[in-house]
XYZ file of C-alpha atoms in Angstrom:
499
model
C -15.722 -29.407 -8.669
C -16.264 -27.672 -5.335
C -12.592 -26.682 -5.322
C -13.035 -25.056 -8.730
C -16.084 -23.183 -7.459
C -14.060 -21.734 -4.619
C -11.179 -20.720 -6.900
C -13.493 -18.882 -9.281
C -15.458 -17.127 -6.558
C -12.332 -16.174 -4.629
C -10.603 -14.919 -7.781
C -13.436 -12.555 -8.695
C -13.913 -11.316 -5.136
C -10.181 -10.851 -4.555
C -9.916 -8.671 -7.677
C -12.453 -6.239 -6.250
C -11.030 -6.247 -2.735
C -7.439 -5.848 -3.905
C -8.442 -3.055 -6.276
C -9.996 -1.148 -3.374
C -6.904 -1.712 -1.228
C -4.626 -0.720 -4.109
C -6.493 2.568 -4.456
C -6.173 3.299 -0.751
C -2.455 2.519 -0.710
C -1.719 4.353 -3.957
C -3.389 7.520 -2.785
C -2.050 7.337 0.755
C 1.536 6.746 -0.347
C 1.991 9.715 -2.702
C 1.659 12.436 -0.012
C 4.213 10.458 2.022
C 6.591 10.336 -0.936
C 6.202 14.071 -1.475
C 7.121 14.616 2.171
C 10.586 13.156 1.494
C 11.201 14.151 -2.138
C 10.326 17.097 -4.364
C 7.659 17.126 -7.072
C 10.453 17.082 -9.683
C 12.065 14.012 -8.113
C 8.689 12.266 -8.024
C 8.336 13.097 -11.716
C 11.741 11.501 -12.395
C 10.566 8.325 -10.656
C 7.411 8.205 -12.806
C 9.442 8.908 -15.969
C 11.846 6.067 -15.124
C 8.888 3.708 -14.825
C 7.785 4.899 -18.245
C 11.107 4.271 -19.947
C 11.417 0.848 -18.295
C 8.074 -0.076 -19.818
C 9.167 1.256 -23.214
C 12.407 -0.716 -23.180
C 10.456 -3.770 -22.017
C 9.007 -3.973 -25.514
C 12.117 -6.000 -26.298
C 10.669 -8.792 -24.126
C 9.503 -11.446 -26.591
C 8.815 -14.055 -23.926
C 6.254 -16.864 -23.903
C 4.062 -16.405 -20.764
C 0.972 -15.095 -22.594
C 1.157 -17.887 -25.165
C 1.701 -20.455 -22.405
C -1.389 -19.235 -20.534
C -3.440 -19.736 -23.682
C -1.850 -23.149 -24.400
C -2.145 -24.446 -20.844
C -5.796 -23.387 -20.508
C -6.731 -26.683 -22.204
C -6.987 -29.309 -19.479
C -6.122 -32.141 -21.868
C -2.802 -30.540 -22.729
C -1.937 -29.513 -19.176
C -2.508 -33.049 -17.909
C -0.600 -34.690 -20.741
C 2.972 -36.001 -20.550
C 3.939 -33.443 -23.173
C 3.442 -30.462 -20.852
C 6.785 -30.873 -19.018
C 8.735 -30.886 -22.282
C 6.803 -27.822 -23.397
C 7.456 -25.900 -20.185
C 11.135 -26.852 -20.027
C 11.649 -25.656 -23.586
C 9.768 -22.452 -22.895
C 11.814 -21.782 -19.740
C 15.111 -22.115 -21.611
C 13.764 -19.622 -24.119
C 12.863 -17.306 -21.214
C 16.410 -17.517 -19.862
C 17.814 -16.586 -23.274
C 15.425 -13.649 -23.556
C 16.326 -12.515 -20.036
C 20.072 -12.457 -20.728
C 19.492 -10.564 -23.978
C 17.370 -8.021 -22.129
C 20.070 -7.669 -19.486
C 22.591 -6.604 -22.120
C 20.047 -4.324 -23.767
C 19.276 -2.673 -20.431
C 22.947 -1.853 -19.869
C 23.050 -0.117 -23.259
C 19.997 1.991 -22.403
C 21.547 2.775 -19.005
C 24.105 5.067 -20.637
C 21.458 7.119 -22.478
C 18.531 7.171 -20.068
C 19.209 10.775 -19.007
C 19.091 11.970 -22.599
C 15.817 10.139 -23.243
C 14.180 11.774 -20.235
C 15.944 15.158 -20.464
C 16.797 14.961 -16.763
C 18.556 17.784 -14.916
C 22.286 17.041 -14.622
C 21.924 17.108 -10.825
C 19.968 13.849 -11.007
C 22.022 12.171 -13.754
C 23.732 9.426 -11.734
C 20.800 8.580 -9.500
C 18.457 8.345 -12.506
C 20.762 5.806 -14.148
C 21.041 3.734 -10.975
C 17.298 3.659 -10.337
C 16.655 2.677 -13.962
C 19.105 -0.213 -13.730
C 17.559 -1.541 -10.520
C 14.091 -1.325 -12.065
C 15.422 -3.139 -15.098
C 16.831 -5.956 -12.958
C 13.313 -6.424 -11.549
C 12.024 -6.783 -15.133
C 14.582 -9.550 -15.771
C 13.438 -11.375 -12.631
C 9.866 -11.161 -13.939
C 10.898 -12.578 -17.325
C 12.691 -15.547 -15.760
C 9.743 -16.287 -13.457
C 6.993 -15.505 -15.956
C 6.069 -19.101 -16.786
C 5.145 -19.794 -13.180
C 2.645 -16.940 -13.459
C 1.275 -18.476 -16.665
C 0.785 -21.871 -15.013
C -1.214 -20.454 -12.108
C -3.337 -18.231 -14.352
C -4.171 -21.119 -16.662
C -5.262 -23.170 -13.643
C -7.554 -20.373 -12.416
C -5.405 -19.733 -9.339
C -6.736 -16.188 -9.500
C -6.903 -15.455 -5.805
C -3.295 -16.452 -5.234
C -2.036 -14.473 -8.229
C -4.001 -11.405 -7.215
C -2.546 -11.591 -3.725
C 0.970 -12.156 -5.074
C 0.897 -9.143 -7.391
C -0.634 -7.081 -4.610
C 2.241 -8.069 -2.331
C 4.692 -6.477 -4.766
C 2.872 -3.183 -4.199
C 2.766 -3.678 -0.435
C 6.419 -4.674 -0.096
C 7.795 -2.063 -2.482
C 5.699 0.739 -0.951
C 6.685 -0.206 2.588
C 10.359 -0.484 1.682
C 10.166 2.836 -0.159
C 9.025 4.604 3.000
C 11.717 2.925 5.092
C 14.515 3.759 2.651
C 13.235 7.311 2.131
C 13.179 7.790 5.890
C 16.780 6.551 5.990
C 17.595 9.255 3.421
C 18.326 7.040 0.406
C 16.313 9.388 -1.815
C 15.334 8.220 -5.297
C 17.504 5.118 -4.956
C 14.857 3.798 -2.564
C 12.419 3.158 -5.414
C 14.848 0.998 -7.382
C 16.021 -1.113 -4.450
C 12.479 -1.653 -3.166
C 10.951 -2.873 -6.413
C 13.817 -5.296 -7.018
C 13.589 -6.824 -3.535
C 9.787 -7.093 -3.715
C 9.842 -8.703 -7.172
C 12.408 -11.326 -6.138
C 10.525 -12.293 -2.969
C 7.126 -12.596 -4.676
C 8.472 -14.634 -7.611
C 10.132 -17.064 -5.207
C 6.812 -17.641 -3.442
C 5.010 -18.126 -6.769
C 7.607 -20.728 -7.839
C 7.141 -22.564 -4.536
C 3.365 -22.572 -5.052
C 3.741 -24.075 -8.548
C 6.055 -26.821 -7.295
C 3.906 -27.606 -4.263
C 0.610 -27.877 -6.185
C 1.717 -29.186 -9.595
C 5.189 -30.657 -8.945
C 6.670 -28.466 -11.679
C 10.130 -26.993 -11.139
C 11.263 -24.627 -13.900
C 14.428 -23.249 -12.318
C 16.609 -25.954 -13.906
C 15.013 -27.057 -17.213
C 16.323 -30.407 -18.464
C 15.204 -30.570 -22.096
C 14.617 -28.325 -25.064
C 12.492 -28.904 -28.167
C 12.496 -26.114 -30.713
C 9.112 -27.139 -32.151
C 7.359 -25.602 -29.150
C 9.100 -22.279 -29.693
C 8.259 -22.360 -33.393
C 4.602 -23.088 -32.598
C 4.403 -20.128 -30.255
C 6.433 -17.682 -32.328
C 3.597 -16.518 -34.587
C 1.464 -15.701 -31.558
C 4.389 -14.030 -29.769
C 5.392 -11.693 -32.558
C 1.828 -10.533 -33.116
C 1.115 -10.109 -29.421
C 4.406 -8.265 -28.931
C 3.618 -5.788 -31.670
C 0.262 -5.151 -30.054
C 2.074 -4.109 -26.889
C 3.587 -1.212 -28.817
C 0.137 0.331 -29.108
C -0.369 0.042 -25.357
C 2.994 1.636 -24.624
C 2.291 4.464 -27.061
C -0.745 5.312 -24.928
C 0.960 5.047 -21.553
C 4.670 4.581 -20.987
C 6.060 6.026 -24.198
C 3.803 9.005 -23.636
C 5.316 9.530 -20.173
C 8.841 9.450 -21.602
C 8.026 12.016 -24.285
C 6.150 14.212 -21.822
C 9.236 14.209 -19.607
C 11.400 15.200 -22.554
C 9.076 17.933 -23.828
C 7.545 19.278 -20.624
C 9.887 18.347 -17.776
C 9.561 16.121 -14.729
C 7.295 18.483 -12.749
C 4.657 18.246 -15.485
C 5.066 14.457 -15.454
C 4.333 14.460 -11.721
C 1.227 16.633 -12.206
C 0.055 14.355 -15.007
C 0.563 11.244 -12.870
C -1.397 12.747 -9.980
C -4.225 14.072 -12.192
C -4.401 10.780 -14.105
C -4.278 8.618 -10.986
C -7.991 7.817 -10.840
C -8.607 7.926 -14.631
C -5.694 5.490 -15.018
C -6.736 3.146 -12.220
C -10.236 2.497 -13.533
C -9.212 1.064 -16.945
C -6.485 -0.889 -15.160
C -9.014 -2.489 -12.843
C -11.444 -3.237 -15.669
C -8.638 -4.782 -17.705
C -7.641 -6.902 -14.725
C -11.191 -8.186 -14.285
C -11.496 -8.895 -18.003
C -8.158 -10.767 -18.089
C -9.517 -13.169 -15.475
C -11.776 -14.376 -18.283
C -8.876 -15.057 -20.654
C -8.658 -18.842 -20.020
C -12.457 -19.284 -20.236
C -12.845 -17.235 -23.434
C -9.789 -18.956 -24.940
C -11.425 -22.303 -24.232
C -14.512 -21.166 -26.202
C -12.355 -20.416 -29.227
C -10.243 -23.558 -28.802
C -13.483 -25.616 -28.811
C -15.028 -23.662 -31.739
C -17.912 -22.476 -29.552
C -18.116 -18.938 -30.891
C -21.910 -18.945 -30.912
C -21.941 -19.663 -27.162
C -19.454 -16.882 -26.492
C -21.563 -14.043 -27.961
C -24.361 -14.036 -25.304
C -21.707 -14.119 -22.593
C -19.638 -11.335 -24.106
C -22.753 -9.209 -24.714
C -23.355 -8.943 -20.979
C -19.728 -8.077 -20.273
C -19.509 -5.520 -23.099
C -22.768 -3.774 -22.213
C -21.791 -3.366 -18.592
C -18.398 -2.137 -19.760
C -19.927 0.591 -21.953
C -22.260 1.699 -19.192
C -19.462 1.754 -16.630
C -17.209 3.728 -18.972
C -19.821 6.450 -19.531
C -20.672 6.605 -15.844
C -17.030 6.976 -14.855
C -16.476 9.575 -17.587
C -18.989 11.991 -16.078
C -17.972 11.171 -12.506
C -14.347 11.985 -13.306
C -15.350 15.157 -15.140
C -17.185 16.500 -12.119
C -15.181 15.101 -9.195
C -11.533 14.537 -10.145
C -10.310 18.123 -9.684
C -12.094 18.390 -6.334
C -10.546 15.102 -5.241
C -7.018 16.257 -6.090
C -7.612 19.502 -4.198
C -8.644 17.537 -1.098
C -5.899 14.949 -1.554
C -2.634 16.781 -2.312
C -3.607 20.379 -3.114
C -5.030 22.356 -6.019
C -1.562 23.190 -7.414
C -1.006 19.505 -8.278
C -3.915 19.496 -10.783
C -2.572 19.664 -14.332
C -5.230 22.037 -15.688
C -8.645 21.561 -17.274
C -7.434 22.018 -20.862
C -5.151 18.984 -20.564
C -7.584 17.101 -18.326
C -10.074 16.901 -21.226
C -7.540 14.837 -23.169
C -6.968 12.628 -20.124
C -10.703 11.878 -20.099
C -10.748 11.070 -23.822
C -7.868 8.650 -23.378
C -9.620 7.143 -20.376
C -12.521 6.185 -22.660
C -10.213 4.767 -25.332
C -8.173 2.682 -22.892
C -11.284 1.277 -21.224
C -12.938 0.245 -24.489
C -9.731 -1.407 -25.704
C -9.857 -3.679 -22.645
C -13.059 -5.215 -24.002
C -11.918 -5.586 -27.603
C -8.467 -6.797 -26.567
C -9.704 -9.823 -24.634
C -11.467 -11.182 -27.744
C -8.473 -10.559 -30.008
C -5.966 -12.178 -27.645
C -8.200 -15.115 -26.751
C -9.019 -15.932 -30.371
C -5.459 -15.412 -31.618
C -6.937 -13.765 -34.750
C -4.728 -10.665 -34.774
C -4.925 -10.139 -38.564
C -3.657 -6.585 -39.311
C -3.652 -5.519 -35.662
C 0.165 -5.706 -35.306
C 0.600 -3.476 -38.362
C -2.017 -1.051 -37.058
C -0.165 -0.976 -33.729
C 3.069 -0.010 -35.464
C 1.267 2.687 -37.455
C -0.322 3.941 -34.253
C 3.053 4.240 -32.503
C 4.674 5.969 -35.490
C 1.755 8.395 -35.847
C 2.025 9.215 -32.152
C 5.750 9.922 -32.356
C 5.317 12.164 -35.414
C 2.218 14.002 -34.229
C 3.575 14.558 -30.721
C 6.569 16.373 -32.212
C 4.577 18.325 -34.837
C 1.781 19.330 -32.462
C 4.270 20.232 -29.738
C 5.916 22.678 -32.130
C 2.508 24.128 -33.051
C 0.591 24.093 -29.765
C 3.150 23.471 -27.025
C 2.738 20.739 -24.415
C -0.980 20.324 -25.094
C 0.009 19.173 -28.588
C 1.607 16.061 -27.067
C -1.761 15.139 -25.559
C -3.514 15.862 -28.839
C -1.174 13.523 -30.732
C -1.603 10.918 -28.028
C -5.392 10.941 -28.363
C -5.445 10.963 -32.164
C -3.075 8.004 -32.480
C -4.865 5.947 -29.820
C -8.144 6.358 -31.699
C -6.673 4.510 -34.698
C -6.101 1.353 -32.670
C -9.526 1.514 -31.038
C -11.389 1.841 -34.345
C -9.540 -1.084 -35.919
C -9.978 -3.265 -32.828
C -13.750 -2.692 -32.938
C -13.809 -3.627 -36.642
C -11.717 -6.724 -35.963
C -13.855 -7.938 -33.054
C -16.988 -7.445 -35.165
C -15.377 -9.708 -37.764
C -14.194 -12.321 -35.261
C -17.573 -12.617 -33.527
C -19.521 -11.942 -36.731
C -21.592 -9.462 -34.774
C -21.887 -5.654 -34.670
C -20.812 -4.397 -31.241
C -22.082 -0.895 -31.974
C -25.618 -2.316 -32.039
C -25.268 -3.120 -28.342
C -24.281 0.501 -27.703
C -27.346 1.828 -29.556
C -29.605 -0.364 -27.441
C -28.616 1.628 -24.377
C -28.932 5.130 -25.832
C -32.017 6.082 -23.787
C -30.498 4.736 -20.582
C -27.320 6.732 -21.261
C -29.339 9.942 -21.566
C -31.099 9.203 -18.281
C -27.731 8.468 -16.653
C -26.162 11.777 -17.701
C -29.311 13.743 -16.834
C -29.509 12.351 -13.315
C -25.778 12.818 -12.677
C -25.928 16.411 -13.953
C -28.903 17.133 -11.692
C -27.088 15.673 -8.670
C -23.958 17.657 -9.522
C -25.808 20.980 -9.728
C -28.026 20.330 -6.687
C -25.153 19.352 -4.387
C -23.082 22.380 -5.414
C -26.023 24.673 -4.615
C -26.974 23.040 -1.321
C -23.559 22.177 0.214
C -20.640 24.598 0.557
C -18.149 22.310 2.312
C -15.888 20.702 -0.333
C -15.320 17.405 1.492
C -18.994 16.857 2.328
C -19.956 17.872 -1.214
C -17.486 15.357 -2.663
C -18.729 12.489 -0.482
C -22.427 13.241 -1.016
C -22.052 13.525 -4.792
C -20.047 10.300 -4.969
C -22.592 8.318 -2.961
C -25.507 9.548 -5.060
C -23.580 8.736 -8.245
C -23.043 5.168 -7.037
C -26.746 4.777 -6.258
C -27.621 5.925 -9.790
C -25.084 3.510 -11.278
C -26.361 0.486 -9.360
C -29.967 1.155 -10.343
C -29.508 1.995 -14.031
C -26.789 -0.538 -14.829
C -29.066 -3.361 -13.758
C -31.819 -2.091 -16.067
C -29.502 -1.745 -19.065
C -27.557 -4.995 -18.703
C -30.438 -7.019 -17.203
C -27.947 -9.135 -15.279
C -26.300 -9.746 -11.963
C -22.803 -9.652 -13.479
C -21.029 -11.266 -10.530
C -23.341 -14.263 -10.599
C -23.142 -14.491 -14.389
C -19.339 -14.461 -14.502
C -19.259 -17.021 -11.728
C -21.573 -19.445 -13.560
C -19.868 -18.988 -16.938
C -16.361 -19.592 -15.612
C -17.611 -22.535 -13.547
C -19.144 -24.088 -16.644
C -15.841 -23.816 -18.542
C -13.852 -25.448 -15.746
């Protein structure tokens, strides 16, 4: 029991620490990259990441289903688990080889998809292929990730994923210094992914005596059991890609790689916050899944209420903080010319809100397995985005791409809220209404701080730091009043109870 306590506590703490370190590294590394490569080349690198994520939709692997399945202690400790994992691993190998062939087909057309300058044609193809090889490595090693997540090995997994960032970033700088140019990014991510997945496999074998490299048996019934979950979950990923990676690909095609670079820089903080929140929420996946597996929905609602309320409050707080501070931050960080412009930034903020809220609805949908019409809605969302991005681009120019992006993403959010209300048999919007007065106080105080600091302090750096610190103080005080909870302690006790 004490061991479980440590795993839970360390997992939650490591998420926060690693997020802070990730921010520092992410922001420190971009000026270094721009020292070696141009803004256009950096945009090509970002666009390649986008198209890799789009093509990765073809991954119909089992890790997410396995995490859900293995979260039940009775099943994990049964004799059946080895047969299940061996069968799943063979399926992963088949998927990986299929993706390898698919990646080679995309390789020949990647320049057309991204509308890359002919000068960068060959290097773009090479970097894409290396990135794609790293995806294949992840597919083949994905079940090891699922095993550790289901066993609440959160600290180790957080450190492992963080090491991919550390290794790839460090190797990028070395290879860029050695004048390998854009090729550096492809080589680095492949090396880092291989090394980290080897260490994860060793951890699984050492702690659980499970070796998946050479599976010895295959039973199709396990694949059939997981297929319904897989196909629905996979279709849901389309909605996510339509809001992130597919958007980057289309922006590259319509607006060019320099605009992609400006978007990536401007969206750096707005994109990191939902990512961190989603990461924290996904730590609860095994515990929430266990509630549904045990038909304890009524016990889940009080727990989820605390998480959802804090999520709403945090989203609104971050929305105003980004509105007032993001442009100033970019000016201090890499220069005013890297900011994409306020007209487009408004759409970035709207999508920030949508992505953050979907993190909270998504965890309930995935944990319960009650997808209902969500896969169909996801397809509609992606199709609407593709159509509207083209139509609005013709009418309004590049800003039309952002408009289509926001409109289509709203469809998925609205349906996910309706679906979660149905799953939990509770109206989530009621929780939002409960905090209306607190929200008004929050915005009033932040507006007052914003105006006062701008009047009193002329220095941009000091103004930025002072405003940020006062914002944090307001958040800590008001969030406690609204949520009426020490969230860290609550999450710790809830996850401990489930394990």
